[in-house]
């Protein structure tokens, strides 16, 4: 974890900071998974953590009584310590366009925690980031592009994601997980609800150019639970538009998983394949 901001403790009453972690706590997404892992890691070391779902403004999990008051309006979340002597460190773990929707009053600091996939940022991101007291990100790559976009380097700190203990447990069962597929080599690609971020045509183009039905390989596509039917049309269109496909050449095996999976099932799905692939459309 990154170092929390330092405070001078009250000489009469010692009070450690309250950590408020506001993120996509209920979403099965990268941001959501990472937010839950950070909250669990902080609680495991005894920190006073209040987890808030950024979509609903609701408190998540067990929350010690008397720590914070959270007010949710139509487009703003306001956080205030019940005890005015308690400092608050509020981590807004989401895209920077959400940063301006959060206010923390009293002895409070706001930290924006975000990351991006390409070498340049979307418009206005740097401005929203510099409105915070500090900026966290998960890699040196992101720190560099944030600085290049105009975020002062003194504001930026690299805070890596905690490792899920379940990954260590699954590591010992990978051989049994791999027997799930009949093919000897299996690739996995996860399609988010925002399909446009992934270039499906490029994915199929590359896969079908490298393999054909005679190869002992398969591609597994994990799609949203409510997106299986609609994505099927996208897949078929991408196949038709793939220039390397010929009528006489069948594609390799493709499995589509549209079920909602638990955290353990997602981890085991990753453990059951040989490689993860993704074709990001990108904006850089």
mmCIF file with all atom_site columns, N, CA and C in Angstrom, residues 153-202:
data_model
loop_
_atom_site.group_PDB
_atom_site.id
_atom_site.type_symbol
_atom_site.label_atom_id
_atom_site.label_alt_id
_atom_site.label_comp_id
_atom_site.label_asym_id
_atom_site.label_entity_id
_atom_site.label_seq_id
_atom_site.pdbx_PDB_ins_code
_atom_site.Cartn_x
_atom_site.Cartn_y
_atom_site.Cartn_z
_atom_site.occupancy
_atom_site.B_iso_or_equiv
_atom_site.pdbx_formal_charge
_atom_site.auth_seq_id
_atom_site.auth_comp_id
_atom_site.auth_asym_id
_atom_site.auth_atom_id
_atom_site.pdbx_PDB_model_num
ATOM 1   N N  . UNK A 1 153 ? 4.605   15.990  -10.680 1.00 0.00 ? 153 UNK A N  1
ATOM 2   C CA . UNK A 1 153 ? 5.155   14.711  -10.196 1.00 0.00 ? 153 UNK A CA 1
ATOM 3   C C  . UNK A 1 153 ? 5.087   14.557  -8.684  1.00 0.00 ? 153 UNK A C  1
ATOM 4   N N  . UNK A 1 154 ? 5.128   15.675  -7.943  1.00 0.00 ? 154 UNK A N  1
ATOM 5   C CA . UNK A 1 154 ? 5.072   15.564  -6.481  1.00 0.00 ? 154 UNK A CA 1
ATOM 6   C C  . UNK A 1 154 ? 3.713   15.071  -5.998  1.00 0.00 ? 154 UNK A C  1
ATOM 7   N N  . UNK A 1 155 ? 2.692   15.155  -6.854  1.00 0.00 ? 155 UNK A N  1
ATOM 8   C CA . UNK A 1 155 ? 1.359   14.692  -6.468  1.00 0.00 ? 155 UNK A CA 1
ATOM 9   C C  . UNK A 1 155 ? 1.189   13.185  -6.662  1.00 0.00 ? 155 UNK A C  1
ATOM 10  N N  . UNK A 1 156 ? 2.066   12.575  -7.460  1.00 0.00 ? 156 UNK A N  1
ATOM 11  C CA . UNK A 1 156 ? 1.827   11.206  -7.923  1.00 0.00 ? 156 UNK A CA 1
ATOM 12  C C  . UNK A 1 156 ? 2.578   10.204  -7.059  1.00 0.00 ? 156 UNK A C  1
ATOM 13  N N  . UNK A 1 157 ? 1.885   9.158   -6.662  1.00 0.00 ? 157 UNK A N  1
ATOM 14  C CA . UNK A 1 157 ? 2.525   8.045   -5.951  1.00 0.00 ? 157 UNK A CA 1
ATOM 15  C C  . UNK A 1 157 ? 2.023   6.734   -6.548  1.00 0.00 ? 157 UNK A C  1
ATOM 16  N N  . UNK A 1 158 ? 2.944   5.786   -6.728  1.00 0.00 ? 158 UNK A N  1
ATOM 17  C CA . UNK A 1 158 ? 2.582   4.475   -7.250  1.00 0.00 ? 158 UNK A CA 1
ATOM 18  C C  . UNK A 1 158 ? 2.146   3.581   -6.099  1.00 0.00 ? 158 UNK A C  1
ATOM 19  N N  . UNK A 1 159 ? 0.918   3.114   -6.167  1.00 0.00 ? 159 UNK A N  1
ATOM 20  C CA . UNK A 1 159 ? 0.354   2.229   -5.148  1.00 0.00 ? 159 UNK A CA 1
ATOM 21  C C  . UNK A 1 159 ? -0.133  0.964   -5.861  1.00 0.00 ? 159 UNK A C  1
ATOM 22  N N  . UNK A 1 160 ? 0.621   -0.103  -5.724  1.00 0.00 ? 160 UNK A N  1
ATOM 23  C CA . UNK A 1 160 ? 0.259   -1.345  -6.391  1.00 0.00 ? 160 UNK A CA 1
ATOM 24  C C  . UNK A 1 160 ? -0.963  -1.996  -5.776  1.00 0.00 ? 160 UNK A C  1
ATOM 25  N N  . UNK A 1 161 ? -1.587  -2.898  -6.524  1.00 0.00 ? 161 UNK A N  1
ATOM 26  C CA . UNK A 1 161 ? -2.766  -3.589  -6.026  1.00 0.00 ? 161 UNK A CA 1
ATOM 27  C C  . UNK A 1 161 ? -2.365  -4.742  -5.114  1.00 0.00 ? 161 UNK A C  1
ATOM 28  N N  . UNK A 1 162 ? -3.131  -4.981  -4.056  1.00 0.00 ? 162 UNK A N  1
ATOM 29  C CA . UNK A 1 162 ? -2.854  -6.147  -3.194  1.00 0.00 ? 162 UNK A CA 1
ATOM 30  C C  . UNK A 1 162 ? -3.067  -7.445  -3.966  1.00 0.00 ? 162 UNK A C  1
ATOM 31  N N  . UNK A 1 163 ? -2.373  -8.482  -3.548  1.00 0.00 ? 163 UNK A N  1
ATOM 32  C CA . UNK A 1 163 ? -2.521  -9.802  -4.163  1.00 0.00 ? 163 UNK A CA 1
ATOM 33  C C  . UNK A 1 163 ? -3.633  -10.563 -3.452  1.00 0.00 ? 163 UNK A C  1
ATOM 34  N N  . UNK A 1 164 ? -4.554  -11.093 -4.223  1.00 0.00 ? 164 UNK A N  1
ATOM 35  C CA . UNK A 1 164 ? -5.654  -11.873 -3.680  1.00 0.00 ? 164 UNK A CA 1
ATOM 36  C C  . UNK A 1 164 ? -5.113  -13.192 -3.130  1.00 0.00 ? 164 UNK A C  1
ATOM 37  N N  . UNK A 1 165 ? -5.298  -13.490 -1.828  1.00 0.00 ? 165 UNK A N  1
ATOM 38  C CA . UNK A 1 165 ? -4.808  -14.764 -1.284  1.00 0.00 ? 165 UNK A CA 1
ATOM 39  C C  . UNK A 1 165 ? -5.372  -15.973 -2.016  1.00 0.00 ? 165 UNK A C  1
ATOM 40  N N  . UNK A 1 166 ? -6.557  -15.808 -2.640  1.00 0.00 ? 166 UNK A N  1
ATOM 41  C CA . UNK A 1 166 ? -7.151  -16.915 -3.374  1.00 0.00 ? 166 UNK A CA 1
ATOM 42  C C  . UNK A 1 166 ? -6.265  -17.349 -4.536  1.00 0.00 ? 166 UNK A C  1
ATOM 43  N N  . UNK A 1 167 ? -5.503  -16.404 -5.103  1.00 0.00 ? 167 UNK A N  1
ATOM 44  C CA . UNK A 1 167 ? -4.611  -16.755 -6.211  1.00 0.00 ? 167 UNK A CA 1
ATOM 45  C C  . UNK A 1 167 ? -3.556  -17.761 -5.767  1.00 0.00 ? 167 UNK A C  1
ATOM 46  N N  . UNK A 1 168 ? -3.096  -17.619 -4.527  1.00 0.00 ? 168 UNK A N  1
ATOM 47  C CA . UNK A 1 168 ? -2.089  -18.546 -4.016  1.00 0.00 ? 168 UNK A CA 1
ATOM 48  C C  . UNK A 1 168 ? -2.696  -19.924 -3.788  1.00 0.00 ? 168 UNK A C  1
ATOM 49  N N  . UNK A 1 169 ? -3.971  -19.957 -3.358  1.00 0.00 ? 169 UNK A N  1
ATOM 50  C CA . UNK A 1 169 ? -4.637  -21.228 -3.145  1.00 0.00 ? 169 UNK A CA 1
ATOM 51  C C  . UNK A 1 169 ? -4.865  -21.952 -4.473  1.00 0.00 ? 169 UNK A C  1
ATOM 52  N N  . UNK A 1 170 ? -5.283  -21.189 -5.494  1.00 0.00 ? 170 UNK A N  1
ATOM 53  C CA . UNK A 1 170 ? -5.582  -21.784 -6.789  1.00 0.00 ? 170 UNK A CA 1
ATOM 54  C C  . UNK A 1 170 ? -4.312  -22.261 -7.477  1.00 0.00 ? 170 UNK A C  1
ATOM 55  N N  . UNK A 1 171 ? -3.201  -21.596 -7.187  1.00 0.00 ? 171 UNK A N  1
ATOM 56  C CA . UNK A 1 171 ? -1.937  -21.960 -7.819  1.00 0.00 ? 171 UNK A CA 1
ATOM 57  C C  . UNK A 1 171 ? -1.623  -23.443 -7.660  1.00 0.00 ? 171 UNK A C  1
ATOM 58  N N  . UNK A 1 172 ? -2.000  -23.995 -6.511  1.00 0.00 ? 172 UNK A N  1
ATOM 59  C CA . UNK A 1 172 ? -1.701  -25.397 -6.240  1.00 0.00 ? 172 UNK A CA 1
ATOM 60  C C  . UNK A 1 172 ? -2.650  -26.353 -6.955  1.00 0.00 ? 172 UNK A C  1
ATOM 61  N N  . UNK A 1 173 ? -3.728  -25.819 -7.552  1.00 0.00 ? 173 UNK A N  1
ATOM 62  C CA . UNK A 1 173 ? -4.710  -26.692 -8.204  1.00 0.00 ? 173 UNK A CA 1
ATOM 63  C C  . UNK A 1 173 ? -4.788  -26.452 -9.705  1.00 0.00 ? 173 UNK A C  1
ATOM 64  N N  . UNK A 1 174 ? -3.801  -25.723 -10.263 1.00 0.00 ? 174 UNK A N  1
ATOM 65  C CA . UNK A 1 174 ? -3.832  -25.415 -11.700 1.00 0.00 ? 174 UNK A CA 1
ATOM 66  C C  . UNK A 1 174 ? -3.880  -26.673 -12.568 1.00 0.00 ? 174 UNK A C  1
ATOM 67  N N  . UNK A 1 175 ? -3.120  -27.731 -12.278 1.00 0.00 ? 175 UNK A N  1
ATOM 68  C CA . UNK A 1 175 ? -3.208  -28.919 -13.134 1.00 0.00 ? 175 UNK A CA 1
ATOM 69  C C  . UNK A 1 175 ? -4.626  -29.466 -13.241 1.00 0.00 ? 175 UNK A C  1
ATOM 70  N N  . UNK A 1 176 ? -5.365  -29.504 -12.117 1.00 0.00 ? 176 UNK A N  1
ATOM 71  C CA . UNK A 1 176 ? -6.736  -30.005 -12.166 1.00 0.00 ? 176 UNK A CA 1
ATOM 72  C C  . UNK A 1 176 ? -7.656  -29.033 -12.874 1.00 0.00 ? 176 UNK A C  1
ATOM 73  N N  . UNK A 1 177 ? -7.390  -27.720 -12.741 1.00 0.00 ? 177 UNK A N  1
ATOM 74  C CA . UNK A 1 177 ? -8.213  -26.721 -13.423 1.00 0.00 ? 177 UNK A CA 1
ATOM 75  C C  . UNK A 1 177 ? -8.038  -26.822 -14.928 1.00 0.00 ? 177 UNK A C  1
ATOM 76  N N  . UNK A 1 178 ? -6.831  -27.120 -15.378 1.00 0.00 ? 178 UNK A N  1
ATOM 77  C CA . UNK A 1 178 ? -6.549  -27.162 -16.808 1.00 0.00 ? 178 UNK A CA 1
ATOM 78  C C  . UNK A 1 178 ? -7.297  -28.292 -17.512 1.00 0.00 ? 178 UNK A C  1
ATOM 79  N N  . UNK A 1 179 ? -7.699  -29.317 -16.769 1.00 0.00 ? 179 UNK A N  1
ATOM 80  C CA . UNK A 1 179 ? -8.404  -30.436 -17.380 1.00 0.00 ? 179 UNK A CA 1
ATOM 81  C C  . UNK A 1 179 ? -9.838  -30.069 -17.759 1.00 0.00 ? 179 UNK A C  1
ATOM 82  N N  . UNK A 1 180 ? -10.225 -28.819 -17.511 1.00 0.00 ? 180 UNK A N  1
ATOM 83  C CA . UNK A 1 180 ? -11.571 -28.382 -17.855 1.00 0.00 ? 180 UNK A CA 1
ATOM 84  C C  . UNK A 1 180 ? -11.777 -28.370 -19.364 1.00 0.00 ? 180 UNK A C  1
ATOM 85  N N  . UNK A 1 181 ? -10.708 -28.118 -20.138 1.00 0.00 ? 181 UNK A N  1
ATOM 86  C CA . UNK A 1 181 ? -10.814 -27.986 -21.591 1.00 0.00 ? 181 UNK A CA 1
ATOM 87  C C  . UNK A 1 181 ? -10.192 -29.192 -22.272 1.00 0.00 ? 181 UNK A C  1
ATOM 88  N N  . UNK A 1 182 ? -10.799 -29.591 -23.404 1.00 0.00 ? 182 UNK A N  1
ATOM 89  C CA . UNK A 1 182 ? -10.279 -30.753 -24.119 1.00 0.00 ? 182 UNK A CA 1
ATOM 90  C C  . UNK A 1 182 ? -9.081  -30.393 -24.984 1.00 0.00 ? 182 UNK A C  1
ATOM 91  N N  . UNK A 1 183 ? -8.952  -29.107 -25.349 1.00 0.00 ? 183 UNK A N  1
ATOM 92  C CA . UNK A 1 183 ? -7.812  -28.682 -26.165 1.00 0.00 ? 183 UNK A CA 1
ATOM 93  C C  . UNK A 1 183 ? -6.564  -28.553 -25.294 1.00 0.00 ? 183 UNK A C  1
ATOM 94  N N  . UNK A 1 184 ? -5.407  -28.731 -25.924 1.00 0.00 ? 184 UNK A N  1
ATOM 95  C CA . UNK A 1 184 ? -4.159  -28.691 -25.158 1.00 0.00 ? 184 UNK A CA 1
ATOM 96  C C  . UNK A 1 184 ? -3.690  -27.270 -24.877 1.00 0.00 ? 184 UNK A C  1
ATOM 97  N N  . UNK A 1 185 ? -4.088  -26.294 -25.725 1.00 0.00 ? 185 UNK A N  1
ATOM 98  C CA . UNK A 1 185 ? -3.699  -24.905 -25.532 1.00 0.00 ? 185 UNK A CA 1
ATOM 99  C C  . UNK A 1 185 ? -4.947  -24.034 -25.592 1.00 0.00 ? 185 UNK A C  1
ATOM 100 N N  . UNK A 1 186 ? -5.169  -23.237 -24.528 1.00 0.00 ? 186 UNK A N  1
ATOM 101 C CA . UNK A 1 186 ? -6.409  -22.465 -24.423 1.00 0.00 ? 186 UNK A CA 1
ATOM 102 C C  . UNK A 1 186 ? -6.069  -21.011 -24.104 1.00 0.00 ? 186 UNK A C  1
ATOM 103 N N  . UNK A 1 187 ? -6.707  -20.088 -24.844 1.00 0.00 ? 187 UNK A N  1
ATOM 104 C CA . UNK A 1 187 ? -6.553  -18.655 -24.641 1.00 0.00 ? 187 UNK A CA 1
ATOM 105 C C  . UNK A 1 187 ? -7.842  -18.093 -24.044 1.00 0.00 ? 187 UNK A C  1
ATOM 106 N N  . UNK A 1 188 ? -7.710  -17.039 -23.234 1.00 0.00 ? 188 UNK A N  1
ATOM 107 C CA . UNK A 1 188 ? -8.869  -16.400 -22.607 1.00 0.00 ? 188 UNK A CA 1
ATOM 108 C C  . UNK A 1 188 ? -8.881  -14.919 -22.928 1.00 0.00 ? 188 UNK A C  1
ATOM 109 N N  . UNK A 1 189 ? -10.070 -14.398 -23.253 1.00 0.00 ? 189 UNK A N  1
ATOM 110 C CA . UNK A 1 189 ? -10.259 -12.958 -23.401 1.00 0.00 ? 189 UNK A CA 1
ATOM 111 C C  . UNK A 1 189 ? -11.547 -12.580 -22.680 1.00 0.00 ? 189 UNK A C  1
ATOM 112 N N  . UNK A 1 190 ? -11.487 -11.539 -21.870 1.00 0.00 ? 190 UNK A N  1
ATOM 113 C CA . UNK A 1 190 ? -12.654 -11.085 -21.118 1.00 0.00 ? 190 UNK A CA 1
ATOM 114 C C  . UNK A 1 190 ? -13.205 -9.827  -21.775 1.00 0.00 ? 190 UNK A C  1
ATOM 115 N N  . UNK A 1 191 ? -14.463 -9.877  -22.155 1.00 0.00 ? 191 UNK A N  1
ATOM 116 C CA . UNK A 1 191 ? -15.118 -8.761  -22.829 1.00 0.00 ? 191 UNK A CA 1
ATOM 117 C C  . UNK A 1 191 ? -15.973 -8.024  -21.816 1.00 0.00 ? 191 UNK A C  1
ATOM 118 N N  . UNK A 1 192 ? -15.671 -6.754  -21.572 1.00 0.00 ? 192 UNK A N  1
ATOM 119 C CA . UNK A 1 192 ? -16.444 -5.980  -20.609 1.00 0.00 ? 192 UNK A CA 1
ATOM 120 C C  . UNK A 1 192 ? -17.758 -5.541  -21.229 1.00 0.00 ? 192 UNK A C  1
ATOM 121 N N  . UNK A 1 193 ? -18.578 -4.863  -20.440 1.00 0.00 ? 193 UNK A N  1
ATOM 122 C CA . UNK A 1 193 ? -19.863 -4.387  -20.942 1.00 0.00 ? 193 UNK A CA 1
ATOM 123 C C  . UNK A 1 193 ? -19.668 -3.315  -22.011 1.00 0.00 ? 193 UNK A C  1
ATOM 124 N N  . UNK A 1 194 ? -18.508 -2.629  -21.985 1.00 0.00 ? 194 UNK A N  1
ATOM 125 C CA . UNK A 1 194 ? -18.218 -1.626  -23.011 1.00 0.00 ? 194 UNK A CA 1
ATOM 126 C C  . UNK A 1 194 ? -17.462 -2.306  -24.142 1.00 0.00 ? 194 UNK A C  1
ATOM 127 N N  . UNK A 1 195 ? -18.209 -2.936  -25.039 1.00 0.00 ? 195 UNK A N  1
ATOM 128 C CA . UNK A 1 195 ? -17.586 -3.762  -26.064 1.00 0.00 ? 195 UNK A CA 1
ATOM 129 C C  . UNK A 1 195 ? -16.686 -2.941  -26.971 1.00 0.00 ? 195 UNK A C  1
ATOM 130 N N  . UNK A 1 196 ? -17.018 -1.658  -27.184 1.00 0.00 ? 196 UNK A N  1
ATOM 131 C CA . UNK A 1 196 ? -16.254 -0.837  -28.105 1.00 0.00 ? 196 UNK A CA 1
ATOM 132 C C  . UNK A 1 196 ? -14.804 -0.648  -27.722 1.00 0.00 ? 196 UNK A C  1
ATOM 133 N N  . UNK A 1 197 ? -14.446 -0.893  -26.461 1.00 0.00 ? 197 UNK A N  1
ATOM 134 C CA . UNK A 1 197 ? -13.058 -0.755  -26.050 1.00 0.00 ? 197 UNK A CA 1
ATOM 135 C C  . UNK A 1 197 ? -12.193 -1.868  -26.619 1.00 0.00 ? 197 UNK A C  1
ATOM 136 N N  . UNK A 1 198 ? -12.791 -2.975  -26.980 1.00 0.00 ? 198 UNK A N  1
ATOM 137 C CA . UNK A 1 198 ? -12.053 -4.099  -27.532 1.00 0.00 ? 198 UNK A CA 1
ATOM 138 C C  . UNK A 1 198 ? -12.366 -4.230  -29.015 1.00 0.00 ? 198 UNK A C  1
ATOM 139 N N  . UNK A 1 199 ? -11.338 -4.405  -29.810 1.00 0.00 ? 199 UNK A N  1
ATOM 140 C CA . UNK A 1 199 ? -11.527 -4.556  -31.248 1.00 0.00 ? 199 UNK A CA 1
ATOM 141 C C  . UNK A 1 199 ? -11.725 -6.035  -31.548 1.00 0.00 ? 199 UNK A C  1
ATOM 142 N N  . UNK A 1 200 ? -12.998 -6.459  -31.585 1.00 0.00 ? 200 UNK A N  1
ATOM 143 C CA . UNK A 1 200 ? -13.299 -7.867  -31.791 1.00 0.00 ? 200 UNK A CA 1
ATOM 144 C C  . UNK A 1 200 ? -12.802 -8.355  -33.145 1.00 0.00 ? 200 UNK A C  1
ATOM 145 N N  . UNK A 1 201 ? -12.913 -7.500  -34.169 1.00 0.00 ? 201 UNK A N  1
ATOM 146 C CA . UNK A 1 201 ? -12.437 -7.908  -35.495 1.00 0.00 ? 201 UNK A CA 1
ATOM 147 C C  . UNK A 1 201 ? -10.950 -8.231  -35.465 1.00 0.00 ? 201 UNK A C  1
ATOM 148 N N  . UNK A 1 202 ? -10.166 -7.373  -34.788 1.00 0.00 ? 202 UNK A N  1
ATOM 149 C CA . UNK A 1 202 ? -8.732  -7.606  -34.703 1.00 0.00 ? 202 UNK A CA 1
ATOM 150 C C  . UNK A 1 202 ? -8.433  -8.884  -33.924 1.00 0.00 ? 202 UNK A C  1
#
